[in-house]
Coordinates of C-alpha atoms and ligand atoms in Angstrom, one line a residue:
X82 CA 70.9 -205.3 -5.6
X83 CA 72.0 -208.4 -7.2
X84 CA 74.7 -210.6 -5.1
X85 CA 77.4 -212.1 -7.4
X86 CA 79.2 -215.1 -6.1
X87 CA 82.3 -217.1 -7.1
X88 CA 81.0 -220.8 -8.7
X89 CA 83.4 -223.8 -7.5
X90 CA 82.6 -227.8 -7.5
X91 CA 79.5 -226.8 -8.7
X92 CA 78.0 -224.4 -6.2
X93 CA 78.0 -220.8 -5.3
X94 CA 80.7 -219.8 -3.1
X95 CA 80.5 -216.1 -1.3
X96 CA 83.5 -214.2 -0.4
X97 CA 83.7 -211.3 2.4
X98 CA 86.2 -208.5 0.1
X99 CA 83.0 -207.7 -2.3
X100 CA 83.2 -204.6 -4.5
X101 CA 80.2 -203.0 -6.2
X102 CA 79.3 -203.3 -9.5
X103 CA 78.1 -200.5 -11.1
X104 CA 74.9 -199.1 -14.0
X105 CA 77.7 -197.0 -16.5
X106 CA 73.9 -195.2 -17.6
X107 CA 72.6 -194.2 -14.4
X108 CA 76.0 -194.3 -11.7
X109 CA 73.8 -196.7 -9.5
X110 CA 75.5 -199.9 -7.9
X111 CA 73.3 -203.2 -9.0
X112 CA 75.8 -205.5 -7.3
X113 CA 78.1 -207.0 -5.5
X114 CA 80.6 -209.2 -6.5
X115 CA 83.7 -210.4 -4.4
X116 CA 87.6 -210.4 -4.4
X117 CA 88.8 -214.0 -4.2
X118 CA 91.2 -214.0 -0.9
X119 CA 94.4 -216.5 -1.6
X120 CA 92.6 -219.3 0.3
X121 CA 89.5 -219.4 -2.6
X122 CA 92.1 -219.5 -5.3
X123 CA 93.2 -222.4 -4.0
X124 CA 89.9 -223.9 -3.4
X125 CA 89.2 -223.1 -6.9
X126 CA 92.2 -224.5 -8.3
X127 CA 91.6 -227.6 -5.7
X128 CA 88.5 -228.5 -7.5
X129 CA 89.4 -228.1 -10.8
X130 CA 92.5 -230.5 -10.4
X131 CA 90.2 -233.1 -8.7
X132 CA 87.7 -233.4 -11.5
X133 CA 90.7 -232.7 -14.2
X134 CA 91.4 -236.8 -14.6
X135 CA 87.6 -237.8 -15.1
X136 CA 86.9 -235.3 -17.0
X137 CA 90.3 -235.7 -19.5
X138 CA 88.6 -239.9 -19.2
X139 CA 85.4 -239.0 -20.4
X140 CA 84.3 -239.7 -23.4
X141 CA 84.8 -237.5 -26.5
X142 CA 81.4 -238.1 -27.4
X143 CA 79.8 -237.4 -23.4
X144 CA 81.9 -234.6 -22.8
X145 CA 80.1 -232.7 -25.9
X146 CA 76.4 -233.5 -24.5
X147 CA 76.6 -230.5 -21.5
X148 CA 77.6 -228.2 -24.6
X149 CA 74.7 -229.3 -26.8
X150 CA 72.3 -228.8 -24.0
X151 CA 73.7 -225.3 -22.9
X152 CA 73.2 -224.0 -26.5
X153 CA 69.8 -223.9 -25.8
X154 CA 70.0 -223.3 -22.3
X155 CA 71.9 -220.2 -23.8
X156 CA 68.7 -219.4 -26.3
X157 CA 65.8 -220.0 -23.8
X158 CA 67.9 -217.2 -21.4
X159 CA 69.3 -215.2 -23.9
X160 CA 66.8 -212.0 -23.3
X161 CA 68.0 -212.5 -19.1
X162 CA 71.4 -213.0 -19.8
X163 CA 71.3 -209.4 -22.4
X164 CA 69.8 -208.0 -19.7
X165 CA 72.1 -208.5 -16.8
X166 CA 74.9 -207.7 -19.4
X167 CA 73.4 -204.3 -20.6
X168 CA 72.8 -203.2 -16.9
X169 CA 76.6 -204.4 -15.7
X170 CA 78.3 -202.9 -19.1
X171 CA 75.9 -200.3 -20.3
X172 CA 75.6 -201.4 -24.4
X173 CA 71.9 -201.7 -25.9
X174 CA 69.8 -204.8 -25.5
X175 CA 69.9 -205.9 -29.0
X176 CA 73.6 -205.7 -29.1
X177 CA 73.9 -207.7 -25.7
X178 CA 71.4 -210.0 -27.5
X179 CA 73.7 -210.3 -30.5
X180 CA 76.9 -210.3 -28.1
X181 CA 74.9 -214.4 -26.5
X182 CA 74.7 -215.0 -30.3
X183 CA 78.2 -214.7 -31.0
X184 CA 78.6 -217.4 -27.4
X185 CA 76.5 -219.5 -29.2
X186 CA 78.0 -219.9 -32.0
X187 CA 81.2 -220.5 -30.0
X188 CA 79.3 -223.4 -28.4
X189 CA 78.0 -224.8 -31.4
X190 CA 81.6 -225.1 -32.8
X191 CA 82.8 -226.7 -29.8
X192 CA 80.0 -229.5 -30.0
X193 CA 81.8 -230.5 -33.2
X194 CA 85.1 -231.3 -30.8
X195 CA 85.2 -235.2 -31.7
X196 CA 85.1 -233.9 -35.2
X197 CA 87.5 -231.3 -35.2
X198 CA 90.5 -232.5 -32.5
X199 CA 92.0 -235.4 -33.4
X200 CA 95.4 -236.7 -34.2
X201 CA 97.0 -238.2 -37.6
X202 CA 98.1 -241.6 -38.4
X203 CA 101.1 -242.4 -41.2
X204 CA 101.7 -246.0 -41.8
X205 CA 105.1 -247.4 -42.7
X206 CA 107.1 -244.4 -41.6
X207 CA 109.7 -247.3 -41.0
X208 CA 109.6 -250.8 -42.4
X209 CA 106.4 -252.1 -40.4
X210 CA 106.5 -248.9 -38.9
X211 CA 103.3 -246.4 -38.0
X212 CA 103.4 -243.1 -36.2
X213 CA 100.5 -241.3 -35.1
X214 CA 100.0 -238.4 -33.3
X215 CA 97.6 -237.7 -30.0
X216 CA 96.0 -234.8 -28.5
X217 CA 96.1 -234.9 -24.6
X218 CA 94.1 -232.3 -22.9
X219 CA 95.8 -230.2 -20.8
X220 CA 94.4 -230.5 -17.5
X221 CA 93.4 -227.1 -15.7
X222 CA 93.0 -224.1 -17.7
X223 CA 92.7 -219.9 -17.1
X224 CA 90.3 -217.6 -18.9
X225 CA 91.0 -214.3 -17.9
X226 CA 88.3 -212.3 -19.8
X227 CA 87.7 -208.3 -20.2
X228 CA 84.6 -206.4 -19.8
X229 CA 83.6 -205.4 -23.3
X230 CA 82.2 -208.6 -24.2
X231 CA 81.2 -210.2 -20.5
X232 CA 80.0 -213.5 -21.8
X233 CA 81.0 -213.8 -25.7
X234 CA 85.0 -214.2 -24.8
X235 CA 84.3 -216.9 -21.4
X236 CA 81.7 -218.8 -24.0
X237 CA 85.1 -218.9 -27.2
X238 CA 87.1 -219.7 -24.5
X239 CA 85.7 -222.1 -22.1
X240 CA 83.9 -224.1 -25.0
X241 CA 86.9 -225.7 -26.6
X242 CA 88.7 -225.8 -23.6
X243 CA 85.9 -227.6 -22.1
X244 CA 85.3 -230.2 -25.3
X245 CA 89.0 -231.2 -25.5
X246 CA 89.0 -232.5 -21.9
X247 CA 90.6 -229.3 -19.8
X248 CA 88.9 -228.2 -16.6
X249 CA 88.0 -224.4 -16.9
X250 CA 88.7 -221.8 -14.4
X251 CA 87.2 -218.3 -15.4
X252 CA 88.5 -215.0 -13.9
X253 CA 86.1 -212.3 -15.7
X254 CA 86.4 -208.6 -15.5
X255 CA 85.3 -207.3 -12.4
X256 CA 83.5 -204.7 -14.4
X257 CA 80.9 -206.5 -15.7
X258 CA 81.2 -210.2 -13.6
X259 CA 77.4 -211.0 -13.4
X260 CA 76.9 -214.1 -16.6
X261 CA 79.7 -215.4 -16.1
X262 CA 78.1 -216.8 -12.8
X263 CA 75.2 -217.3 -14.9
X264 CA 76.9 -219.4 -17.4
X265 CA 78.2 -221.9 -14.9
X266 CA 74.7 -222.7 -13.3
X267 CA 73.6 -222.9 -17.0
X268 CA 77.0 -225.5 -17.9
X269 CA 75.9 -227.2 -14.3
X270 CA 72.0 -227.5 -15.3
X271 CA 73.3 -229.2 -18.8
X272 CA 75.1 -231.5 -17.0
X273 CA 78.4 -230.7 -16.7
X274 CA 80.1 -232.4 -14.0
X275 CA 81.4 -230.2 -10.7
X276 CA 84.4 -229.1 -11.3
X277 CA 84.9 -228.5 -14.4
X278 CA 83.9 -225.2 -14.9
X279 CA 84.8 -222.5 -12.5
X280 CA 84.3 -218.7 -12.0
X281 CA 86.4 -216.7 -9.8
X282 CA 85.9 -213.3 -9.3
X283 CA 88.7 -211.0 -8.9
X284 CA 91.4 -208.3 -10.0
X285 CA 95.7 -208.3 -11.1
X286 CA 96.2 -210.3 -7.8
X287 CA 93.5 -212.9 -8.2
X288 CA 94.8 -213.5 -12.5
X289 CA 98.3 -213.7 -11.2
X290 CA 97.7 -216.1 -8.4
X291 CA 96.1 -218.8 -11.0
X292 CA 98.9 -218.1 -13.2
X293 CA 101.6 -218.7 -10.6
X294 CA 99.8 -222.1 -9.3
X295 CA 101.4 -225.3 -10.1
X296 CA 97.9 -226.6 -11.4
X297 CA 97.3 -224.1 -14.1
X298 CA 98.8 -225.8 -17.4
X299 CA 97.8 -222.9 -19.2
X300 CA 95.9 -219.3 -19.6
X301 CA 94.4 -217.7 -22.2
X302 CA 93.6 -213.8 -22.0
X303 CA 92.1 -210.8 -23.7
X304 CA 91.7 -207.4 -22.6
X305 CA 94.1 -204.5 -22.9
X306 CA 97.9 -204.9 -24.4
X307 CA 99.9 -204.1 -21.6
X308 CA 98.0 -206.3 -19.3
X309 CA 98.7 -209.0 -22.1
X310 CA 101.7 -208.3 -22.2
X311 CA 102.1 -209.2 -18.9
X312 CA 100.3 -212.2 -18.3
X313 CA 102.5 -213.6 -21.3
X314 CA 105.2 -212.7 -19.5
X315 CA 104.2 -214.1 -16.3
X316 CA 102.9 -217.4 -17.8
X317 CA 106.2 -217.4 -19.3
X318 CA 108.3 -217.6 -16.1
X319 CA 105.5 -220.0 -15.0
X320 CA 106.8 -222.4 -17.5
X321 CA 102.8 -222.5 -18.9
X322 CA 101.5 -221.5 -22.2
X323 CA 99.8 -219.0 -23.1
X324 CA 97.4 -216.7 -25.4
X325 CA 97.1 -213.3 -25.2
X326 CA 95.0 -210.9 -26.9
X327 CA 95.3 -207.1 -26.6
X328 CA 94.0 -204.0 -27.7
X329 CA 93.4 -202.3 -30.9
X330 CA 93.6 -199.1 -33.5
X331 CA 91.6 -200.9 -36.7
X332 CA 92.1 -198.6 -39.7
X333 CA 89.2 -198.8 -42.3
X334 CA 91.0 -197.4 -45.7
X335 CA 88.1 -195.7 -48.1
X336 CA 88.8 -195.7 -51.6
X337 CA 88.3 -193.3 -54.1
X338 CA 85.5 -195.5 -55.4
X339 CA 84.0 -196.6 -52.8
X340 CA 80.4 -195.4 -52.3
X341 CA 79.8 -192.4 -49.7
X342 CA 77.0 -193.1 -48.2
X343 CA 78.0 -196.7 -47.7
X344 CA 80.9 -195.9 -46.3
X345 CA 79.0 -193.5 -43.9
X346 CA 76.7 -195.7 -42.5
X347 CA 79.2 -198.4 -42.0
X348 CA 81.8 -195.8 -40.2
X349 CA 79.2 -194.7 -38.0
X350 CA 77.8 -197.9 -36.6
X351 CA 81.4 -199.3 -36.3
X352 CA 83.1 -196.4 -34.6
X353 CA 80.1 -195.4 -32.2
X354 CA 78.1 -198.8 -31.5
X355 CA 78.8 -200.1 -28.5
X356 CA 80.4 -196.9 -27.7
X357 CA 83.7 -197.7 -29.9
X358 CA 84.2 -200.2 -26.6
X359 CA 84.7 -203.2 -29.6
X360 CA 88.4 -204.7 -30.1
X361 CA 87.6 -204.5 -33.7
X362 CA 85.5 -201.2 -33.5
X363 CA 86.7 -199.0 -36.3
X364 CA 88.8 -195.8 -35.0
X365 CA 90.9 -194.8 -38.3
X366 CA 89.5 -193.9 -41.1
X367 CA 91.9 -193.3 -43.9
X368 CA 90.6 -191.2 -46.7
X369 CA 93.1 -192.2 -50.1
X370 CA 92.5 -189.2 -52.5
X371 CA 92.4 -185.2 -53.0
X372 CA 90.0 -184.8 -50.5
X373 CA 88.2 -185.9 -47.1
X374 CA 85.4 -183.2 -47.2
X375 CA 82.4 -185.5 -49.5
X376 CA 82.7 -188.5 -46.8
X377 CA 83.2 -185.7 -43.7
X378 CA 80.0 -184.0 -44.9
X379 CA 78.4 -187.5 -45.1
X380 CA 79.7 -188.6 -42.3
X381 CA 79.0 -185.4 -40.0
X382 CA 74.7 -185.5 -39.8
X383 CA 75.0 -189.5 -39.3
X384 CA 77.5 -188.5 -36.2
X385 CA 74.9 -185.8 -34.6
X386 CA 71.7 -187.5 -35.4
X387 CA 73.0 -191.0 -33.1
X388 CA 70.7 -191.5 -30.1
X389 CA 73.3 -191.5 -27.1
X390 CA 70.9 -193.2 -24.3
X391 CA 70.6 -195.9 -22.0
X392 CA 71.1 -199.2 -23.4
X393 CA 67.6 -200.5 -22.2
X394 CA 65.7 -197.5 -23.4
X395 CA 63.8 -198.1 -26.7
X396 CA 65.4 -196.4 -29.3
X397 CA 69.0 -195.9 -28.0
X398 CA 71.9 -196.3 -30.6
X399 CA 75.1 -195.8 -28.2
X400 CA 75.2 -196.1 -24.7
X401 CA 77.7 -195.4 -21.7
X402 CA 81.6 -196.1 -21.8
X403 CA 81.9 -198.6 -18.7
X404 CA 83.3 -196.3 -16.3
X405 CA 83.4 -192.7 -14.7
X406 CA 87.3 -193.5 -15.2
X407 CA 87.1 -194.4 -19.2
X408 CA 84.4 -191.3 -19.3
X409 CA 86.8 -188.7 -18.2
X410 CA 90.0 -190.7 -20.2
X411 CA 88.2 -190.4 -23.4
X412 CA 87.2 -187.0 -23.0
X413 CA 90.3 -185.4 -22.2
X414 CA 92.6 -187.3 -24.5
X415 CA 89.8 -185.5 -27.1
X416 CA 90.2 -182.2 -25.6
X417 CA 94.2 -183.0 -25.2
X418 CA 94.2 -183.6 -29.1
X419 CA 92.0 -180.1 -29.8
X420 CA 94.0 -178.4 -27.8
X421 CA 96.9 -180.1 -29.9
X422 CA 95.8 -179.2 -33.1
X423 CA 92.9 -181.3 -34.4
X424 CA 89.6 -180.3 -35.7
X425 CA 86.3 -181.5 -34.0
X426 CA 84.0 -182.3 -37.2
X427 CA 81.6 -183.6 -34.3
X428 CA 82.6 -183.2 -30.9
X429 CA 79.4 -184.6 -28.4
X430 CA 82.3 -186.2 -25.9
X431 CA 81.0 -184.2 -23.5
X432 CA 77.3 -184.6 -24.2
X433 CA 75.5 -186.5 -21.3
X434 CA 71.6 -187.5 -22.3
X435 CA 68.4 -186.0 -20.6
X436 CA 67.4 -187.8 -17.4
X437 CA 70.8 -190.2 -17.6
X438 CA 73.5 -187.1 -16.5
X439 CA 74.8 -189.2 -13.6
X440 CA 75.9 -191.7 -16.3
X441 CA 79.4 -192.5 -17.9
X442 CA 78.7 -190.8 -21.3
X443 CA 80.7 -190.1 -24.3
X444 CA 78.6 -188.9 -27.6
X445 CA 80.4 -189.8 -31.2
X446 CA 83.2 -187.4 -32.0
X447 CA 84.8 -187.3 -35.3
X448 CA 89.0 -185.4 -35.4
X449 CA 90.5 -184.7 -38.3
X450 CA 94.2 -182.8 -38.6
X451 CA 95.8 -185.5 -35.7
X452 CA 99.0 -185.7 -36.4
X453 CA 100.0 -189.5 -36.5
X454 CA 102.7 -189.3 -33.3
X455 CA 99.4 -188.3 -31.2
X456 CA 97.9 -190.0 -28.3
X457 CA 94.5 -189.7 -30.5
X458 CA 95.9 -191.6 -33.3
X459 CA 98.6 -193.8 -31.5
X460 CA 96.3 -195.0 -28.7
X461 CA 93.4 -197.2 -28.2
X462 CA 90.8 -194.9 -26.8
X463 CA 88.3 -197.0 -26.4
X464 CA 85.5 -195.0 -26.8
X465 CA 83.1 -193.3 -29.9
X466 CA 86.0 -191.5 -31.3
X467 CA 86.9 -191.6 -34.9
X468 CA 89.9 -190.0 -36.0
X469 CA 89.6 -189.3 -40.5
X470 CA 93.6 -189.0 -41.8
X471 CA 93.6 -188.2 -46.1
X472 CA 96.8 -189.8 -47.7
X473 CA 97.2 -189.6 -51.7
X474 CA 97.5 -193.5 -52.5
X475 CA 96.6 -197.3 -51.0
X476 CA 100.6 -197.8 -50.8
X477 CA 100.6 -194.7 -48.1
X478 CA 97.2 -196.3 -46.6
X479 CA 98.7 -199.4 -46.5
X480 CA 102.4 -198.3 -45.0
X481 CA 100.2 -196.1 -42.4
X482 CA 98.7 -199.3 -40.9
X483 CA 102.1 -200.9 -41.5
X484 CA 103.9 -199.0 -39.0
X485 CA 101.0 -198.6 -36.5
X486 CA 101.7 -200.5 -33.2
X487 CA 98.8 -202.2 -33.3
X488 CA 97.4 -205.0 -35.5
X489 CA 94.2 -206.1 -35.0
X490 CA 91.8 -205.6 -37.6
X491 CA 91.6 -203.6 -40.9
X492 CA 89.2 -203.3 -43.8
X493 CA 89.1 -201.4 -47.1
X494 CA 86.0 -200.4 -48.9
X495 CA 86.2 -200.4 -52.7
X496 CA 84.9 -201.5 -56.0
X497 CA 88.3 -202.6 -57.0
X498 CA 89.3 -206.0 -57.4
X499 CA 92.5 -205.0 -58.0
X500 CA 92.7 -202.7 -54.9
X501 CA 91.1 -205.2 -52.2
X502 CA 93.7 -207.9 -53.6
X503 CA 96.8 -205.4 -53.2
X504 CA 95.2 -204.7 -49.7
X505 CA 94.1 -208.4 -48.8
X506 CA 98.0 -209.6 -49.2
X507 CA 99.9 -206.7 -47.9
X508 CA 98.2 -205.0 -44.6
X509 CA 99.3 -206.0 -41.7
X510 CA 96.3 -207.0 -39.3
X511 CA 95.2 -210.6 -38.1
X512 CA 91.2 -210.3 -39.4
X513 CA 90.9 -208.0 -42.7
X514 CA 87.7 -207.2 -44.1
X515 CA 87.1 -206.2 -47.8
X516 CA 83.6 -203.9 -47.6
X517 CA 83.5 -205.6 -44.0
X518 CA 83.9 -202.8 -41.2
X519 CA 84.0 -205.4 -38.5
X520 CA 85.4 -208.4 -40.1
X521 CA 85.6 -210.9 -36.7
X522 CA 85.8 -214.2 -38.4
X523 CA 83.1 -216.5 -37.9
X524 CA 83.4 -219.5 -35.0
X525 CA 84.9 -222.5 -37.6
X526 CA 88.0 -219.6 -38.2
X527 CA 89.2 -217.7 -35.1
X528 CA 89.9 -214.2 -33.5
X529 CA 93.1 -213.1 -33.4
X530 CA 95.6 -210.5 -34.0
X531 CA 99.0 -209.3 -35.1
X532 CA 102.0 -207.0 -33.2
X533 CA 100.9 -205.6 -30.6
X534 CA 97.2 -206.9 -30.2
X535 CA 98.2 -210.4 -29.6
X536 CA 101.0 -212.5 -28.0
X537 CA 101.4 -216.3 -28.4
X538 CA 100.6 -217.8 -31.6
X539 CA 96.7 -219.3 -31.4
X540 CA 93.3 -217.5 -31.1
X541 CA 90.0 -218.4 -30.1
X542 CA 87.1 -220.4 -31.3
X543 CA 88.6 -223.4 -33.7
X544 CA 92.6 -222.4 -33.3
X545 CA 91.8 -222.9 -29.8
X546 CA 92.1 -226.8 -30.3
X547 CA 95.8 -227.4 -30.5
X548 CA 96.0 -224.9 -27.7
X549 CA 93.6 -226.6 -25.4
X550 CA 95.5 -229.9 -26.2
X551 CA 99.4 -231.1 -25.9
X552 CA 100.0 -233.5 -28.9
X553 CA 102.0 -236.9 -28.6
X554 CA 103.7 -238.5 -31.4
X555 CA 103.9 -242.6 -31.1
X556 CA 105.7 -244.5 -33.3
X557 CA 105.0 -248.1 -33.1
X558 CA 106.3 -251.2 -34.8
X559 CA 105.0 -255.1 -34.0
X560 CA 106.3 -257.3 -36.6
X561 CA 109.1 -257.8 -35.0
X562 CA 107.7 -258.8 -31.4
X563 CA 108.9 -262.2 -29.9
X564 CA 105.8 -264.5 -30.6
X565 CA 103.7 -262.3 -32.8
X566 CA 104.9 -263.5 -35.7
X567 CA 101.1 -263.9 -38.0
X568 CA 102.8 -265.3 -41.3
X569 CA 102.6 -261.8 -42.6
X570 CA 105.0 -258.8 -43.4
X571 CA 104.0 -255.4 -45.0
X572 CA 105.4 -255.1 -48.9
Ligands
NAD699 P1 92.0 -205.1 -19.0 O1 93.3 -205.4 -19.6 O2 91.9 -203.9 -18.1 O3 91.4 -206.3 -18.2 C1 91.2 -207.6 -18.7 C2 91.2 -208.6 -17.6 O4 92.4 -208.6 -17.0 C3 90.1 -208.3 -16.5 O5 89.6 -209.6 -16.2 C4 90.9 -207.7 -15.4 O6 90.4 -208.0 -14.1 C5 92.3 -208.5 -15.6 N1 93.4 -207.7 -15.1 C6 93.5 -206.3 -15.0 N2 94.8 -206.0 -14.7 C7 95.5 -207.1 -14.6 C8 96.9 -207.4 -14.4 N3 97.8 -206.4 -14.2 N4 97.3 -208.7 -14.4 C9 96.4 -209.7 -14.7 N5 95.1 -209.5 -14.9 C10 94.6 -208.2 -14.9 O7 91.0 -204.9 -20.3 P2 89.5 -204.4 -20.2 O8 89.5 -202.9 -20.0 O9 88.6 -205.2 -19.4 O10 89.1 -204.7 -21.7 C11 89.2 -203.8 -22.8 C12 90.5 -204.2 -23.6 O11 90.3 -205.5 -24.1 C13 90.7 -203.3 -24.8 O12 92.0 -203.0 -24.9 C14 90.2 -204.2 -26.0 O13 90.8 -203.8 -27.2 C15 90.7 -205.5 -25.5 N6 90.0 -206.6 -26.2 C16 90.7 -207.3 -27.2 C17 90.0 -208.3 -27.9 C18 90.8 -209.1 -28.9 O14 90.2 -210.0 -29.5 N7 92.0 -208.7 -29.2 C19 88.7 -208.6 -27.6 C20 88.0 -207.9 -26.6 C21 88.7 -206.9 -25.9

């Protein structure tokens, strides 16, 4: 069993209140991590506010080199880091190995920081007047990150927090803790100075206490929408600013023209990979035309031929949900909604794999008939359940995403020009994909979201800059100083 510590000034901290952290394929515990107590908060937050000033003084230029170097820190431990991810969080190897790629990337954009933070100067905004404006880091910062994605989210966060002069304290989910302790040793061996990166492990009490401190200047969060909802309130009453990014109910509409086997593939690795545990995993699909039944009958063998396994077995497509909690969630709200009404095209929610039955599993399920004020169609489920709804027109598609609570991510698939530009301007989601099922923006654009999947008005990646930063305007004028007269006026 693997001990997970908190990291603070640059070294590994234990703590006595330690939970165990749990294999979602085989129910066995493969460590320990602990609860911070109120005094390690503060230790924490002592730390980070006593490197804050060097760190905000260091130069644009220096405080970029520990990023370069952890990019391929990152690389030379990418197969160790999938690992420990894919045993804490149960997806497959290769997409843990794609999950460090996405952190990468997230690092390599924050390695352009002197290149893409920086102020504006006007000249002559007055007679012999300039004004110019400054970006001031912020001083100490919170990541509160959820389990889904246990070292892509820190890695968006913590990078341009880090490059824009902020000290970074990182509270990840206690589901799946392990990298993030991992990443800190790897920020410490590229040189970045103590202090400014921490991890702290912990739950609601631990997030809250960093909010409430007089040190945190801000906190950026993702994870579900009424725990966002919350922190933004919190941080609110704080007097700190704040990001907040919540859950999700992506829609994927299918035109009439779209091609059916296309659209099959891409609706079954986006709904079932990783278990449908993706913020911008598709669970909608919305059929516009006479009938469902061609993509259904595509979509049904793809469904029952998916290898629900272990995510480090050769072979496997889906693994666990993360929990024996989320495991028996998902499968009643899909007994709940047949009970209700809806057809099972594919039902393997209960399916458990040979030689894994102690695990957390969910097989792909595919509902149609849900009736649009049902928990399967208004709620994130967060598991391998697609729900297929048949409307006559894009306009209805379009109105049906419209008025969904949620507004994360969308995308159509068409050979219309015509249709995907009606769709691109009018849906109402913050990353839209046009014959993209996933569409999460590269690094150099950022993740974000729209109603209910996000509060607070930046995202991560390169938004993050002017929220890592508190601008200055200066407006300056010297022709007119006592003695400093050169023999020279502006025209
Ligand atoms: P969660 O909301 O349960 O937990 C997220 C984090 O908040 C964890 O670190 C957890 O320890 C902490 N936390 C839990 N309760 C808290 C409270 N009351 N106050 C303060 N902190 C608290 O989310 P999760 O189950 O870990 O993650 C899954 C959710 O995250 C899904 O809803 C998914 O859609 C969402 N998500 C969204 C995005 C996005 O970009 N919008 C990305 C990834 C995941």
């Amino acid at each position: 069993m693997r001990t997970i510590t908190h990291w603070i000034n640059g070294e590994t901290v234990a703590g006595s209140d330690t939970i165990e952290v749990f294999n979602p394929a085989t129910d066995t515990a493969v460590a320990t991590v602990p609860m911070a107590d109120p005094a390690t908060v503060e230790q924490a937050l002592q730390a980070a506010a006593t490197a804050a000033p060097g760190w905000a003084e260091t130069t644009l230029s220096r405080r970029v080199q520990p990023l370069y170097r952890l990019r391929e820190l990152l690389h030379k431990h990418r197969s160790e880091l999938a690992t420990m991810i894919s045993e804490e969080h149960g997806k497959t190897l290769d997409d843990a190995a794609g999950e460090v790629g996405r952190g990468i990337e997230a690092v390599e954009l924050a390695c352009g920081g002197p290149a893409l933070s920086h102020g504006m100067t006007s000249l002559q905004t007055g007679p012999g007047i300039n004004t110019k404006s400054v970006a001031h880091p912020l001083g100490v910062v919170v990541g509160i990150t959820p389990f889904n994605f246990p070292i892509m989210i820190g890695l968006m966060q913590a990078s341009v927090a880090i490059a824009a002069g902020n000290c970074f304290i990182w509270k990840p989910s206690e589901q799946a803790p392990g990298v993030s302790v991992r990443v800190a040793e790897l920020f410490a061996e590229a040189g970045l100075p103590a202090g400014v990166m921490t991890v702290l492990h912990g739950r609601q009490e631990v997030s809250e206490a960093l909010i409430d401190s007089p040190i945190s200047q801000a906190v950026a969060f993702v994870g579900s929408t009424p725990v966002a909802h919350s922190v933004y309130k919190r941080a609110s009453e704080a007097g700190i600013r704040a990001q907040a990014l919540g859950g999700a109910k992506n829609h994927m509409i299918v035109m009439p023209d779209a091609d059916p086997d296309v659209v099959a593939d891409q609706l079954t690795s986006s709904s079932f990979g990783a278990a449908g545990q993706r913020c911008m995993a598709i669970s909608v699909a919305v059929v516009v035309g006479p009938d469902a039944g061609p993509l259904l009958e595509k979509l049904k063998p793809r469904a029952e031929e998916v290898v629900l396994g272990a995510g480090h077995v050769d072979g496997t497509e889906v693994g666990p949900v993360v929990t024996r909690a989320a495991q028996q969630r998902i499968r009643k709200a899909v007994a709940d909604s047949i009970a209700g009404g809806a057809t099972a095209v594919v039902d393997r929610s209960a399916e458990d794999p040979e030689g894994f039955e102690n695990g957390y599993f969910v097989g792909p399920t595919i509902l149609t008939d849900v009736t649009t004020d049902s928990p399967a169609y208004t709620e994130e489920l967060f598991g391998p359940v697609l729900v297929v709804l048949r409307v006559d027109t894009l306009d209805e598609a379009l109105e049906l995403v419209e008025n969904h609570h949620y507004g994360n991510g969308a995308s159509i698939f068409t050979r219309s020009g015509a249709a995907a530009d009606e769709f691109e301007r009018r849906i109402s989601a913050g990353m839209v994909g046009v014959n993209v099922a996933i569409p999460v923006p590269v690094a150099a654009y950022a993740v974000q979201g729209w109603k209910q999947s996000a509060f607070g008005n930046t995202g991560l990646n390169n938004s993050g800059w002017a929220f890592y930063t508190k601008p200055k305007f200066v407006t300056s004028r010297w022709d007119s100083v006592a003695g400093q007269d050169f023999g020279f006026r502006p025209n």
